[in-house]
Structure formats: structure tokens, C-alpha cells
Coordinates of C-alpha atoms in Angstrom, one line a residue:
M1 CA -15.9 3.3 11.2
K2 CA -13.0 5.6 10.3
R3 CA -10.1 4.8 8.1
D4 CA -7.8 3.6 10.8
E5 CA -10.5 1.2 12.0
L6 CA -11.2 0.1 8.5
A7 CA -7.5 -0.7 8.1
E8 CA -7.9 -3.4 10.8
H9 CA -10.1 -5.4 8.4
F10 CA -7.4 -5.4 5.6
V11 CA -7.7 -9.2 5.3
E12 CA -11.4 -9.0 4.4
L13 CA -10.9 -6.0 2.1
N14 CA -7.8 -7.4 0.4
F15 CA -6.1 -4.1 0.7
M16 CA -4.9 -1.7 3.4
P17 CA -6.6 1.7 3.5
Q18 CA -3.7 4.2 3.8
D19 CA -3.4 7.6 5.5
A20 CA -2.4 10.6 3.4
C21 CA 1.3 10.9 2.9
R22 CA 3.1 13.1 5.4
W23 CA 5.6 14.6 3.0
L24 CA 7.9 16.3 5.4
A25 CA 8.0 13.4 7.9
P26 CA 11.4 11.7 7.9
S27 CA 9.9 8.4 6.6
E28 CA 8.6 10.2 3.5
L29 CA 11.7 12.4 2.9
R30 CA 13.3 9.3 1.5
T31 CA 11.1 9.9 -1.5
L32 CA 13.2 12.8 -2.4
G33 CA 16.2 10.5 -2.6
A34 CA 14.2 8.0 -4.6
Q35 CA 13.3 10.8 -7.0
T36 CA 16.9 11.8 -7.5
L37 CA 17.9 8.2 -8.0
S38 CA 15.1 7.6 -10.5
Q39 CA 16.2 10.6 -12.5
I40 CA 19.8 9.4 -12.5
F41 CA 19.2 5.8 -13.4
G42 CA 16.0 6.3 -15.4
S43 CA 17.8 6.4 -18.8
Y44 CA 19.5 3.1 -17.9
A45 CA 16.3 1.3 -16.9
D46 CA 14.0 3.0 -19.5
K47 CA 11.3 0.4 -20.1
R48 CA 9.8 2.5 -22.9
E49 CA 12.5 1.3 -25.3
L50 CA 11.4 -2.3 -24.5
Q51 CA 7.7 -1.5 -25.2
K52 CA 8.2 -1.8 -29.0
V53 CA 7.6 -5.5 -28.6
F54 CA 4.1 -4.8 -27.2
D55 CA 1.1 -4.4 -29.4
S56 CA 0.7 -1.0 -31.1
N57 CA -3.0 -0.5 -30.5
L58 CA -5.2 2.4 -31.5
I59 CA -8.0 2.8 -29.0
T60 CA -11.4 3.9 -30.1
I61 CA -14.3 5.3 -28.1
P62 CA -17.0 4.2 -28.3
A63 CA -15.5 0.7 -28.3
H64 CA -16.1 -1.8 -31.0
G65 CA -19.7 -3.1 -30.7
E66 CA -20.9 0.1 -29.0
E67 CA -22.4 3.1 -30.7
L68 CA -23.7 6.5 -29.8
A69 CA -27.3 7.2 -30.4
E70 CA -28.0 9.9 -33.0
G71 CA -27.4 13.3 -31.4
E72 CA -25.9 11.7 -28.2
P73 CA -22.8 13.3 -26.8
L74 CA -19.8 11.4 -25.6
W75 CA -18.9 11.9 -21.9
F76 CA -15.5 11.2 -20.5
D77 CA -13.4 12.1 -17.4
Y78 CA -10.0 13.3 -16.5
T79 CA -8.2 13.4 -13.2
A80 CA -4.6 13.1 -12.0
D81 CA -2.4 12.7 -8.9
V82 CA -4.6 9.9 -7.4
G83 CA -3.6 7.1 -5.0
D84 CA -2.7 9.1 -1.9
G85 CA -4.9 9.0 1.3
F86 CA -7.8 6.6 1.2
E87 CA -10.5 9.1 2.0
A88 CA -9.5 11.6 -0.8
T89 CA -8.9 8.9 -3.4
Y90 CA -12.1 7.0 -2.5
T91 CA -14.3 10.2 -2.6
V92 CA -13.0 11.2 -6.1
A93 CA -13.5 7.6 -7.3
A94 CA -17.0 7.5 -5.8
L95 CA -18.0 10.7 -7.6
L96 CA -16.5 9.4 -10.9
A97 CA -18.4 6.1 -10.5
Q98 CA -21.9 7.5 -10.1
D99 CA -24.3 6.7 -13.0
E100 CA -25.5 10.3 -12.9
L101 CA -23.7 13.0 -11.0
S102 CA -25.5 15.9 -9.3
V103 CA -23.5 19.1 -9.1
E104 CA -24.4 22.1 -7.0
G105 CA -25.8 25.0 -9.1
L106 CA -26.1 22.9 -12.2
G107 CA -29.5 22.2 -13.5
E108 CA -28.6 18.9 -15.2
L109 CA -27.3 15.5 -14.1
L110 CA -23.9 14.6 -15.7
P111 CA -23.7 11.0 -17.0
R112 CA -20.8 8.8 -16.0
G113 CA -18.0 9.0 -18.5
R114 CA -17.4 6.2 -20.9
M115 CA -13.6 6.7 -20.4
L116 CA -11.5 7.8 -17.4
V117 CA -8.1 9.2 -18.1
L118 CA -5.6 9.2 -15.2
G119 CA -3.1 11.9 -16.0
G120 CA -0.1 10.8 -14.0
D121 CA 1.1 9.9 -10.5
E122 CA -1.3 7.0 -10.0
V123 CA 0.2 6.2 -6.6
Y124 CA 2.2 7.9 -3.8
P125 CA 4.8 8.1 -2.5
R126 CA 6.7 5.3 -4.4
A127 CA 5.4 2.9 -7.1
N128 CA 5.3 -0.8 -6.3
T129 CA 2.7 -3.5 -6.6
K130 CA 1.5 -3.2 -3.0
A131 CA 1.3 0.6 -3.1
Y132 CA -0.9 0.4 -6.2
E133 CA -3.1 -2.2 -4.6
D134 CA -3.5 -0.3 -1.3
R135 CA -3.7 3.3 -2.6
T136 CA -5.3 3.0 -6.0
V137 CA -6.9 -0.3 -6.9
G138 CA -8.5 -0.9 -3.5
P139 CA -10.3 2.5 -3.3
Y140 CA -11.4 2.5 -7.0
R141 CA -12.6 -1.1 -6.6
A142 CA -14.6 -0.1 -3.5
A143 CA -16.1 2.9 -5.3
M144 CA -17.3 0.9 -8.3
P145 CA -16.8 -2.9 -8.0
W146 CA -18.8 -3.5 -11.2
A147 CA -20.4 -1.5 -14.0
T148 CA -22.5 -2.1 -17.1
P149 CA -21.2 -1.1 -19.6
Q150 CA -17.6 -1.0 -18.3
P151 CA -15.9 2.3 -18.8
L152 CA -12.4 2.4 -20.1
M153 CA -9.5 3.5 -17.8
L154 CA -6.3 4.9 -19.3
A155 CA -3.3 5.9 -17.3
L156 CA -0.3 8.1 -18.0
P157 CA 2.8 7.6 -15.8
G158 CA 4.1 10.5 -13.7
N159 CA 7.3 10.8 -11.8
H160 CA 6.0 8.7 -8.9
D161 CA 5.1 5.9 -11.3
W162 CA 8.6 5.9 -12.6
Y163 CA 10.3 5.3 -9.2
D164 CA 10.4 1.5 -9.8
G165 CA 11.3 2.0 -13.5
L166 CA 7.6 1.6 -14.5
T167 CA 7.5 -2.1 -13.6
A168 CA 4.3 -2.0 -11.5
F169 CA 2.6 0.5 -13.8
L170 CA 3.0 -1.7 -16.8
R171 CA 1.8 -4.7 -14.9
L172 CA -1.3 -2.9 -13.7
F173 CA -2.4 -0.8 -16.7
T174 CA -1.2 -2.7 -19.9
Q175 CA -2.4 -6.2 -19.3
D176 CA -6.1 -5.9 -19.8
R177 CA -6.8 -6.0 -16.1
M178 CA -10.0 -4.9 -14.4
I179 CA -9.7 -2.2 -11.8
G180 CA -13.1 -2.5 -10.1
G181 CA -15.7 -1.8 -12.8
W182 CA -13.2 -0.1 -15.1
R183 CA -11.4 -2.0 -17.8
T184 CA -7.9 -1.3 -19.1
E185 CA -7.0 -1.6 -22.8
Q186 CA -3.7 0.3 -23.4
K187 CA -0.7 -1.8 -24.2
R188 CA 2.0 0.8 -23.5
S189 CA 2.7 3.7 -21.1
Y190 CA 1.3 6.0 -23.8
F191 CA -1.8 5.9 -26.0
T192 CA -3.8 7.3 -28.8
V193 CA -7.6 7.4 -28.6
Q194 CA -9.8 8.1 -31.6
L195 CA -12.9 9.9 -30.4
P196 CA -16.1 10.7 -32.4
H197 CA -16.6 13.8 -34.5
R198 CA -12.9 14.0 -35.6
W199 CA -11.3 14.4 -32.2
W200 CA -8.3 12.6 -30.9
L201 CA -6.8 12.2 -27.4
V202 CA -3.1 11.6 -26.9
G203 CA -1.3 10.5 -23.8
L204 CA 2.5 11.3 -23.8
D205 CA 5.1 9.6 -21.6
S206 CA 8.1 11.9 -21.3
Q207 CA 9.9 9.8 -18.6
L208 CA 10.7 12.4 -15.9
D209 CA 10.8 15.2 -18.5
S210 CA 13.7 13.7 -20.4
Y211 CA 12.7 12.9 -24.0
F212 CA 10.4 11.0 -26.2
D213 CA 11.8 7.6 -27.1
D214 CA 11.9 6.3 -30.6
P215 CA 9.3 3.4 -30.2
Q216 CA 6.8 6.0 -28.8
L217 CA 7.4 8.4 -31.7
R218 CA 6.9 5.6 -34.2
Y219 CA 3.7 4.6 -32.3
F220 CA 2.3 8.1 -32.7
E221 CA 3.3 8.3 -36.3
S222 CA 1.2 5.2 -37.1
T223 CA -1.7 5.7 -34.8
L224 CA -2.1 9.5 -34.9
T225 CA -0.1 11.5 -37.4
A226 CA -0.8 9.2 -40.4
N227 CA -4.6 9.4 -39.7
L228 CA -5.0 13.1 -39.2
Q229 CA -7.2 15.0 -41.7
P230 CA -7.6 18.8 -42.2
G231 CA -10.0 20.1 -39.4
D232 CA -9.2 17.3 -36.9
S233 CA -8.8 18.4 -33.3
V234 CA -6.4 16.9 -30.7
I235 CA -6.3 16.7 -26.9
V236 CA -2.8 16.2 -25.5
C237 CA -2.4 14.8 -22.0
A238 CA 1.1 15.5 -20.6
A239 CA 2.5 14.2 -17.3
T240 CA 3.7 17.7 -16.3
P241 CA 2.4 21.2 -17.2
A242 CA 5.6 22.3 -18.8
W243 CA 3.8 25.5 -20.0
L244 CA 3.9 26.9 -16.5
K245 CA 7.7 27.0 -16.5
S246 CA 8.0 28.7 -19.9
S247 CA 7.6 32.2 -18.4
S248 CA 9.5 31.7 -15.2
G249 CA 13.1 31.7 -16.3
E250 CA 13.0 28.4 -18.3
P251 CA 12.4 29.4 -21.9
D252 CA 13.0 25.8 -23.1
A253 CA 10.5 24.2 -20.7
F254 CA 7.8 23.8 -23.4
N255 CA 10.2 22.8 -26.2
G256 CA 9.4 19.1 -26.0
L257 CA 5.6 19.5 -26.2
E258 CA 6.0 22.2 -28.9
W259 CA 8.2 19.9 -30.9
F260 CA 5.7 17.1 -30.7
E261 CA 2.9 19.4 -31.8
R262 CA 4.9 20.7 -34.7
N263 CA 6.1 17.4 -36.0
F264 CA 3.2 15.0 -35.1
V265 CA 0.1 17.1 -35.1
T266 CA 0.3 20.1 -37.3
S267 CA 2.6 18.5 -39.9
R268 CA 4.0 15.1 -40.9
K269 CA 6.9 13.7 -42.8
V270 CA 6.4 13.0 -46.5
P271 CA 8.0 9.7 -47.6
G272 CA 11.0 10.6 -49.9
G273 CA 10.5 14.3 -49.3
L274 CA 12.6 16.8 -47.3
D275 CA 9.8 19.2 -46.3
P276 CA 6.9 18.1 -44.0
E277 CA 3.4 18.6 -45.2
P278 CA 0.7 20.3 -43.0
T279 CA -2.0 18.0 -41.7
G280 CA -4.6 20.7 -41.1
A281 CA -5.1 19.4 -37.6
Q282 CA -4.4 21.3 -34.3
V283 CA -4.0 20.8 -30.6
R284 CA -7.1 22.4 -29.1
L285 CA -6.7 21.3 -25.5
W286 CA -3.7 20.5 -23.3
L287 CA -4.3 18.6 -20.1
S288 CA -2.0 17.9 -17.2
G289 CA -1.8 17.1 -13.5
D290 CA 1.4 17.0 -11.4
K291 CA 0.5 20.4 -9.9
H292 CA -2.2 19.7 -7.3
H293 CA -4.5 22.5 -8.2
Y294 CA -6.9 23.7 -10.9
M295 CA -5.7 26.4 -13.3
R296 CA -6.6 27.3 -16.8
F297 CA -4.8 29.3 -19.4
A298 CA -6.6 30.4 -22.6
E299 CA -5.0 31.5 -25.9
K300 CA -4.8 35.3 -26.2
L301 CA -7.2 36.3 -28.9
Q302 CA -7.5 39.2 -31.2
P303 CA -10.3 41.8 -30.3
G304 CA -13.7 40.6 -31.5
E305 CA -12.9 36.8 -31.5
A306 CA -15.2 34.6 -29.6
P307 CA -13.8 32.9 -26.4
D308 CA -14.7 29.5 -27.7
V309 CA -12.2 29.5 -30.5
A310 CA -9.3 29.8 -28.0
R311 CA -7.1 26.9 -27.4
Q312 CA -6.9 25.9 -23.7
M313 CA -4.2 24.7 -21.3
V314 CA -5.7 23.1 -18.1
T315 CA -3.9 21.8 -15.0
C316 CA -6.1 19.6 -12.8
G317 CA -4.2 17.5 -10.3
L318 CA -7.0 17.2 -7.8
G319 CA -7.4 13.5 -7.8
G320 CA -6.1 12.7 -4.3
A321 CA -2.8 14.3 -3.4
Y322 CA -2.2 17.3 -1.2
L323 CA -3.5 20.7 -2.3
D324 CA -1.0 23.0 -4.0
T325 CA -0.7 26.8 -4.4
T326 CA -1.9 29.0 -7.3
H327 CA -0.9 32.5 -6.4
E328 CA 2.7 32.5 -7.6
L329 CA 2.2 31.6 -11.3
A330 CA 2.6 33.9 -14.2
E331 CA -0.5 35.8 -15.5
E332 CA 0.6 35.3 -19.1
L333 CA 2.7 32.6 -20.8
Q334 CA 4.9 32.9 -23.8
L335 CA 5.1 29.3 -24.8
L336 CA 7.9 29.8 -27.4
P337 CA 9.9 32.9 -26.4
A338 CA 12.6 34.2 -28.6
E339 CA 15.2 32.9 -26.1
S340 CA 14.0 29.3 -26.7
R341 CA 16.2 26.9 -28.7
N342 CA 13.1 25.8 -30.6
W343 CA 12.3 29.3 -31.8
R344 CA 12.7 29.9 -35.5
E345 CA 12.4 33.0 -37.6
G346 CA 8.8 33.6 -38.5
D347 CA 7.3 31.6 -35.5
D348 CA 4.2 33.2 -34.1
E349 CA 4.5 34.6 -30.6
V350 CA 1.6 32.7 -29.1
A351 CA 0.5 33.9 -25.6
F352 CA -1.8 32.2 -23.2
V353 CA -3.6 34.2 -20.4
Q354 CA -4.4 33.0 -17.0
Q355 CA -8.1 32.8 -16.3
P356 CA -9.5 34.4 -13.2
V357 CA -10.9 31.3 -11.5
T358 CA -8.5 28.9 -9.9
Y359 CA -8.7 26.3 -7.2
P360 CA -7.7 27.0 -4.5
S361 CA -8.4 30.7 -5.2
M362 CA -5.5 33.1 -5.2
E363 CA -6.6 34.6 -1.8
Q364 CA -6.9 31.1 -0.2
S365 CA -3.5 30.1 -1.6
R366 CA -1.8 33.2 -0.1
A367 CA -3.4 32.6 3.3
W368 CA -2.9 28.9 3.4
V369 CA 0.8 28.7 2.9
N370 CA 1.5 30.5 6.2
R371 CA -0.4 27.9 8.2
L372 CA 2.6 25.6 8.2
A373 CA 4.4 27.9 10.6
L374 CA 1.5 28.6 13.0
P375 CA 1.6 26.2 16.0
W376 CA -2.1 26.9 16.9
R377 CA -3.3 25.6 13.5
P378 CA -4.0 21.9 12.8
E379 CA -2.0 22.3 9.6
W380 CA 1.2 23.2 11.6
L381 CA 4.3 21.4 10.5
V382 CA 4.6 19.2 13.6
R383 CA 0.9 18.3 13.8
R384 CA 0.8 17.1 10.2
N385 CA 4.3 15.5 10.2
P386 CA 4.9 14.2 13.8
G387 CA 8.3 12.7 12.8
V388 CA 9.7 16.2 12.3
F389 CA 9.6 16.8 16.1
T390 CA 11.5 13.5 16.7
V391 CA 14.2 14.6 14.2
F392 CA 14.7 18.0 15.7
A393 CA 14.6 16.6 19.3
L394 CA 17.4 14.2 18.3
T395 CA 19.3 17.0 16.5
H396 CA 19.2 19.2 19.6
F397 CA 20.2 16.3 21.8
L398 CA 23.3 15.9 19.7
I399 CA 24.0 19.6 19.6
F400 CA 23.8 19.8 23.4
L401 CA 26.2 16.9 23.8
F402 CA 28.6 18.4 21.2
L403 CA 28.5 21.8 23.0
L404 CA 29.0 20.1 26.3
L405 CA 32.0 18.2 25.1
I406 CA 33.6 21.4 23.7
F407 CA 32.8 23.4 26.8
W408 CA 34.3 20.8 29.1
Q409 CA 37.5 20.3 27.0
G410 CA 38.1 24.0 26.4
I411 CA 37.0 25.6 29.6
Q412 CA 36.9 23.1 32.5
A413 CA 39.3 20.3 31.6
K414 CA 42.1 22.1 33.4
N415 CA 40.2 21.6 36.7
N416 CA 40.1 17.8 36.1
G417 CA 36.4 18.0 36.9
R418 CA 33.8 15.6 35.6
I419 CA 31.9 16.7 32.5
I420 CA 28.5 16.8 34.3
D421 CA 29.8 18.7 37.3
A422 CA 31.7 21.2 35.0
Y423 CA 28.4 22.1 33.3
I424 CA 26.1 22.2 36.3
S425 CA 28.6 24.3 38.4
A426 CA 29.6 26.7 35.6
R427 CA 29.3 30.4 36.4
P428 CA 27.2 32.6 34.0
P429 CA 30.1 34.7 32.6
T430 CA 31.9 31.5 31.7
L431 CA 28.9 30.1 29.8
L432 CA 28.3 33.4 28.0
R433 CA 31.9 33.8 27.0
F434 CA 32.0 30.2 25.7
I435 CA 28.8 30.7 23.6
G436 CA 29.9 34.1 22.4
G437 CA 33.2 32.8 21.1
L438 CA 31.6 29.8 19.5
L439 CA 29.0 32.0 17.6
A440 CA 31.8 34.3 16.5
V441 CA 33.6 31.4 15.0
V442 CA 30.5 30.2 13.2
L443 CA 29.8 33.8 11.9
L444 CA 33.3 33.9 10.5
A445 CA 32.8 30.5 8.8
F446 CA 29.6 31.9 7.2
V447 CA 31.4 35.0 6.0
I448 CA 34.1 32.8 4.4
C449 CA 31.3 30.8 2.7
L450 CA 30.0 34.1 1.2
L451 CA 33.3 35.4 -0.1
P452 CA 33.0 33.8 -3.6
K453 CA 30.0 36.1 -4.2
L454 CA 32.4 39.0 -4.3
R455 CA 33.8 37.5 -7.5
G456 CA 30.4 36.8 -8.9
R457 CA 30.4 33.1 -8.1
P458 CA 27.9 31.1 -6.0
P459 CA 28.7 30.9 -2.3
L460 CA 30.3 27.8 -0.8
L461 CA 27.1 27.3 1.2
S462 CA 23.7 28.7 0.1
V463 CA 22.2 31.5 2.1
K464 CA 19.1 29.4 2.6
A465 CA 21.1 26.6 4.2
M466 CA 23.0 29.1 6.4
V467 CA 19.8 30.7 7.7
L468 CA 18.4 27.3 8.6
A469 CA 21.6 26.1 10.3
S470 CA 21.9 29.4 12.2
S471 CA 18.4 29.1 13.5
Q472 CA 19.1 25.6 14.9
L473 CA 22.5 26.5 16.3
V474 CA 21.1 29.6 18.1
T475 CA 18.3 27.5 19.5
G476 CA 20.8 24.9 20.7
C477 CA 23.1 27.6 22.2
A478 CA 20.1 29.3 23.9
C479 CA 19.1 25.9 25.5
F480 CA 22.7 25.2 26.6
V481 CA 23.1 28.6 28.3
G482 CA 19.6 28.7 29.7
F483 CA 19.8 25.4 31.5
G484 CA 23.4 26.1 32.5
L485 CA 22.3 29.3 34.3
L486 CA 19.9 27.4 36.5
P487 CA 21.1 27.2 40.1
A488 CA 22.9 23.9 40.9
D489 CA 20.2 23.0 43.5
T490 CA 17.3 23.7 41.1
F491 CA 16.2 20.1 41.3
G492 CA 16.8 19.7 45.0
P493 CA 19.0 16.9 46.4
L494 CA 19.0 14.9 43.2
A495 CA 22.3 13.4 42.2
A496 CA 24.2 15.3 39.6
W497 CA 23.7 12.6 36.9
L498 CA 19.9 12.6 37.5
T499 CA 19.8 16.4 37.3
F500 CA 21.8 16.2 34.0
F501 CA 19.3 13.6 32.7
I502 CA 16.4 15.9 33.4
V503 CA 18.2 18.8 31.7
I504 CA 19.0 16.8 28.6
V505 CA 15.4 15.6 28.2
A506 CA 14.2 19.1 28.6
V507 CA 16.7 20.4 26.0
S508 CA 15.6 17.7 23.6
V509 CA 11.9 18.5 24.0
I510 CA 12.2 22.3 23.9
G511 CA 14.8 22.2 21.2
G512 CA 12.6 19.9 19.1
V513 CA 9.6 22.2 19.4
I514 CA 11.5 25.4 18.7
G515 CA 13.6 23.8 16.0
A516 CA 10.5 22.6 14.2
F517 CA 8.9 26.0 14.6
F518 CA 11.9 27.7 13.0
L519 CA 11.8 25.2 10.1
G520 CA 8.2 26.1 9.4
I521 CA 9.0 29.8 9.4
W522 CA 12.1 29.1 7.2
I523 CA 9.9 27.2 4.6
V524 CA 7.3 30.0 4.5
V525 CA 9.9 32.8 4.3
Y526 CA 11.8 31.0 1.5
M527 CA 8.9 29.5 -0.3
S528 CA 9.4 32.0 -3.2
K529 CA 12.9 30.5 -3.7
G530 CA 12.0 26.9 -4.5
L531 CA 10.1 25.9 -1.3
T532 CA 6.6 26.8 -2.4
A533 CA 5.6 23.2 -2.7
W534 CA 7.1 22.4 0.8
A535 CA 4.8 25.0 2.3
M536 CA 1.8 23.1 1.1
M537 CA 3.0 19.5 1.0
G538 CA 3.9 19.9 4.7
Q539 CA 0.2 20.6 5.5
A540 CA -1.0 17.6 3.5
I541 CA -4.4 19.2 2.8
E542 CA -6.7 16.4 1.9
E543 CA -9.9 18.4 1.2
G544 CA -10.5 20.1 -2.1
K545 CA -10.5 17.1 -4.5
G546 CA -12.0 16.9 -8.0
F547 CA -11.8 16.1 -11.7
L548 CA -12.8 17.3 -15.1
R549 CA -15.9 15.9 -16.8
L550 CA -15.9 16.5 -20.6
R551 CA -18.7 16.4 -23.1
L552 CA -18.1 16.0 -26.8
D553 CA -21.1 17.1 -28.8
P554 CA -22.1 15.9 -32.3
D555 CA -21.3 19.4 -33.7
G556 CA -17.7 18.8 -32.6
S557 CA -17.6 21.3 -29.7
L558 CA -16.1 20.1 -26.4
T559 CA -17.4 21.3 -23.1
I560 CA -15.4 21.0 -19.9
Y561 CA -17.0 20.8 -16.4
P562 CA -14.4 21.5 -13.6
I563 CA -15.7 19.7 -10.5
V564 CA -14.5 19.8 -6.9
T565 CA -15.7 18.8 -3.4
E566 CA -14.4 20.3 -0.1
K567 CA -15.9 17.4 1.8
L568 CA -14.6 13.8 1.9
V569 CA -16.3 10.5 2.9
R570 CA -14.8 9.7 6.3
D571 CA -17.2 7.2 7.8
Y572 CA -17.5 3.7 6.4
E573 CA -19.0 0.3 6.9
I574 CA -18.0 -3.1 5.4
S575 CA -20.4 -4.5 2.9
D576 CA -21.9 -8.0 3.4
K577 CA -21.6 -8.8 -0.3
M578 CA -18.5 -10.2 -1.8
V579 CA -17.0 -8.9 -5.1
L580 CA -14.7 -10.6 -7.5
T581 CA -11.3 -8.9 -7.9
S582 CA -9.2 -8.8 -11.1
S583 CA -6.9 -11.4 -9.5
G584 CA -9.8 -13.8 -9.3
R585 CA -10.3 -13.5 -5.5
F586 CA -13.6 -12.7 -3.8
T587 CA -13.4 -9.9 -1.2
K588 CA -15.5 -7.5 0.7
I589 CA -15.5 -3.7 0.1
P590 CA -15.9 -0.6 2.3
V591 CA -19.1 1.4 1.6
P592 CA -19.9 4.9 2.9
A593 CA -21.8 5.1 6.1
E594 CA -22.7 8.7 5.2
P595 CA -23.9 10.3 1.9
V596 CA -21.2 10.8 -0.7
P597 CA -20.8 14.7 -0.8
T598 CA -22.4 16.6 -3.6
P599 CA -19.6 18.4 -5.5
R600 CA -19.7 21.9 -7.1
L601 CA -18.3 23.6 -10.1
I602 CA -14.9 25.3 -9.8
E603 CA -16.0 27.6 -12.6
Q604 CA -18.7 27.6 -15.1
P605 CA -18.4 25.1 -17.9
F606 CA -16.4 26.4 -20.8
R607 CA -16.4 25.3 -24.5
V608 CA -13.6 24.5 -26.9
L609 CA -14.6 24.7 -30.5
P610 CA -13.0 22.2 -33.0
T611 CA -10.2 23.1 -35.4
P612 CA -11.5 25.4 -38.1
R613 CA -12.1 23.4 -41.4
T614 CA -10.8 25.2 -44.4

């Protein structure tokens, strides 16, 4: 059975399998408003300040009572942006859950990770208890209802987790609950994990890119900074890849992460002293999601240096949400440019270079963005977001009534005719003069809106908004004139009111289709001016999901395997066996009626060597 059929058994499953979010549908556009409100009120409802009453636990892997055999590597996983459509989320979870994962082109089986790090946005579109249960807990419980030993699950909140002030996130991930076969251990919305072979993993909660709260900083001082030794290596997980903005007109974008590295990793305060002391440790790997693609930046090295010594910055947000673009990002990043407020005299100008393999590829990314505006494609705006047609149909219905009222009052009222008769019996020159005059007035209004640009100020209305408004107004005017030019007896002996009803329905349908078509073109044309994400979120591409599997070897080297699958599990059955949920209830689970797809590598595994020990 398919997902929609599976959803009919939600009582047996104890969750409702969800369709992928249709981000440009009217019902989901409310999320944009929720995001704005969460940013406005986030500082007033910042639950991080309250977390100081929670335990301040340092997590260790392997857990107490577990040991690695001599020479055995530690495996763990990273994914982000999960909890969207059921098929995508379940497929990723099913691959993560396999005892041994077979990967195309790889001559070895990859053991399941002892730890799974969720790097942000654990649910879409808005965080609440039911959404987590339906979009995250349910699919992960179905993919691995039990496991021995139980791998650890850690979660970092992203902007979507913050939409309810972090209430549901803290209830799910910080109270020692089981999520299927995964156990949770963290006590706060951030964490420090001590790994073998002098590696550390840190999860930062920057609360909608605002700041690091004092309880969080004190937590990292005690669990991380105080324990660092010369030669230690650190992995930092951030909710957003701030480094991507640092070379695109935002020189301060990386300041927060750079400040954390400078003050909590590479140096620490000395009690009673003014100057910090160096720790000898270094951030060797930065991980993030938020952008739903795979992209890697490696530190620019001097000639002759081995690639393994380069620090790495990896974005991998392929855990479930729509696929994003890769072709408009900078080829080289200056993380701390001279324009940055954090820059100090003597700071090194560290550069990171984009690596050639991305997912989706640059060529795919360029080609895919245009599909939103192509009506013959299944990814067309209206096909993927049906509510868009309804909005534009209603918009053009209202535009038609507005034009009709102005036309009747300004042109035909002197004849004391009825409004419907005035329109149906209007002569072509009268209609054309009316529309020409109206468009001239609108054009004059747009010119007035642009006048401030002559003085170097922003226009009263953005050019983008004027272009979109013009496309809809011209469409509405064309429909008004086009149907007004039809002969009065076009629909035979029908009464005038019935003829008018047919006309207004036709205007709504045609206007809805053409209006949505122009919206798709507008998004694609202006995607380089802040609408790039819209061009992809409107398509809601579910395929192309994956994660990182990491191997930490006894010699201290870290190997990263970037994994993706273009196929999803879309056919299911309901198991006969009952499983016990974390809430103490027994439930059934969906199981694949087809083989779980075999994933492939996005690029060949790459190594990160530990911090040099001097």
C-alpha cells in the first residue's frame, strides 16, 4: 500500500504518515509568518536560559560499560533536516538502521553507527508534539523498532524546532526517551560528546542565529574547554552553515562560530589572568544542515601539503526535506574577511575552497530550478502546490469584479444600465479605452514608486513586487477585455446573469492558471535575488536523500562516507507483530513491501587527520 493508504491505518500505527510539505501552497505559507514571529519573540521565550537547571552532562561514546575492541574503529552517523514526508524520512531512517549497509561501488559493508547526530530541523513545517510524532518518531520507530545495542541519538535544534519556543524538542530529546531503537541521553538543546582517540563532538544551539546564551557557554567551558589537551581534535555541529554567507556580502556571518572556536576550542580563560592560554586543540571538521544539499569546502593548503591535513566544512541536509540548489554558491570562502568586526590585526586570512563534487551536481541544480515554471513538468508550481491555483483563481475573480465595478461606475453609469448588461453590451473601443486608461494610471503609480531611486534611496515598492503585480494585473485586464469582446449572443439565448456566471467562472479558471504560470516564471527569473530557495521548495523534490557515515580509526584519522539514494521506499505493508513505544503503548509498524534501495556514494570517502601534536 502507498502512503495515503497507510495513513488510513493511523490508529494501528499510532502515528499519521504525512505527505511532503508543499511549501508554496497557501496552507504552508503560514510557516513564513511563524518564522518571523519566532524570530521576533524568540528572545522573550528563550528556553535556553532556563536549561541551566538541567543536568550538565558530558556524553561519552562508547557509553559506560561498552568498549571498543583493540583496533576497532568507531562508527557514527550524521544527517539533518529530517521529519518531512514519510517516504523520504523513512527511507533515510531505514538505511541508518541497517546492521551493515551495502553501498554501490564500495567493496565493504559499513556497520551501523553507535551514535546518530541529527543536525537540526527535526520536524517540518512547525514544531509541536503531534508533528514530531507523525513526521519523525513514527518513521524512525518503524525503521528500527528495537536494536541491540541501542545506538545513541543526539539532536540539535534548527529554526523549525524553535517555532514553539523549543517546548516539544526538549520534551522529546532531553528526557531519556526511546525513539524506536535509538536512545536519547542529552539533557539540553546542545551537547558535548567525548569520542575515542582524543576527538570531541560539539553541538551548538545558536537560537535562530542570534547568540550563544550564558548557560550554554558555561556548559562548554566545563565539559569541553576545561578538558582539551594539546593535539585534541574537535567536530563542531552548527544548525546553519554560516560559512556559506561569509563570501556573499555578509562579512560577519561566520563571526559567532569563529568566536566560539577562538574562545572555547583553541584557547581558554586562565583563572585570575587577563590573557587566555592556548589549548593546542583545533576544530578539524564543521558539520551543518539547513541547506538541503551536500557540499564540502576544504581548507586551502600550501603547495605540497597532503589533502588529509585540511580542515573541512561540510553541509549535508539530505535527511528528508526538499532538495536544494548548489550552483549559486561561492567557489572560495574567506571566513574572516578584513571587513568583519571579528577581524584583528595579525589574524590569518584562512580560505576554504569548494570541492568539485556536490549533490545535486551543479549541472542538475541549474537545470532543475527552471522546472518550477514549466507546465508540462510534474514539478510545475501548480502540480506540486495545488493550492496556488486556488489562490490565483480567487485573486482574478476579485480583480474581475473590481474592474467591472470601476468600468460600470466610470463608463456606463450615466446610462443607468445594470452592471451586467453594461459589460456584456460594451463596444470594443470602450473596453480598450477603459483598460488603456487604467494601465496608464498604474504605470504612473509605479514611476512614482521608483522616484526615490533618483536620490539614491530604496523605491517605495520593490521592483520585484511591481513586476509580479504587473503580471497579474495585465492578466486580469486581458481576461476582462477578452471576454468583453465576445458577441453578446455567444452563449445563445441564456439570460444575461447566466452568461455572466459562465464568464466569471472562465475568468477565474484562466486567470488562475495564467497567474500561477507567471508566478513560476517570476520566481525563476528572480531566484538570484533572494528567491533561489523558492525555486526548489516549490518543487518539493523528495528523491535524493542521504547522510554521512563517519569512521574514527585508532590512529586518530576520521573518514567520512557521503551517502545518497535517488530511490525511496514507496510501497508498504503493516506488520503483524506489535512493538512497544516509548510512551508504553503497543503498536504495529509499517514495513517495506519492496527492497530498501541500495544507496551510493556522493563522492569517494575522504579523510580528516587529527590535530598535529607538537
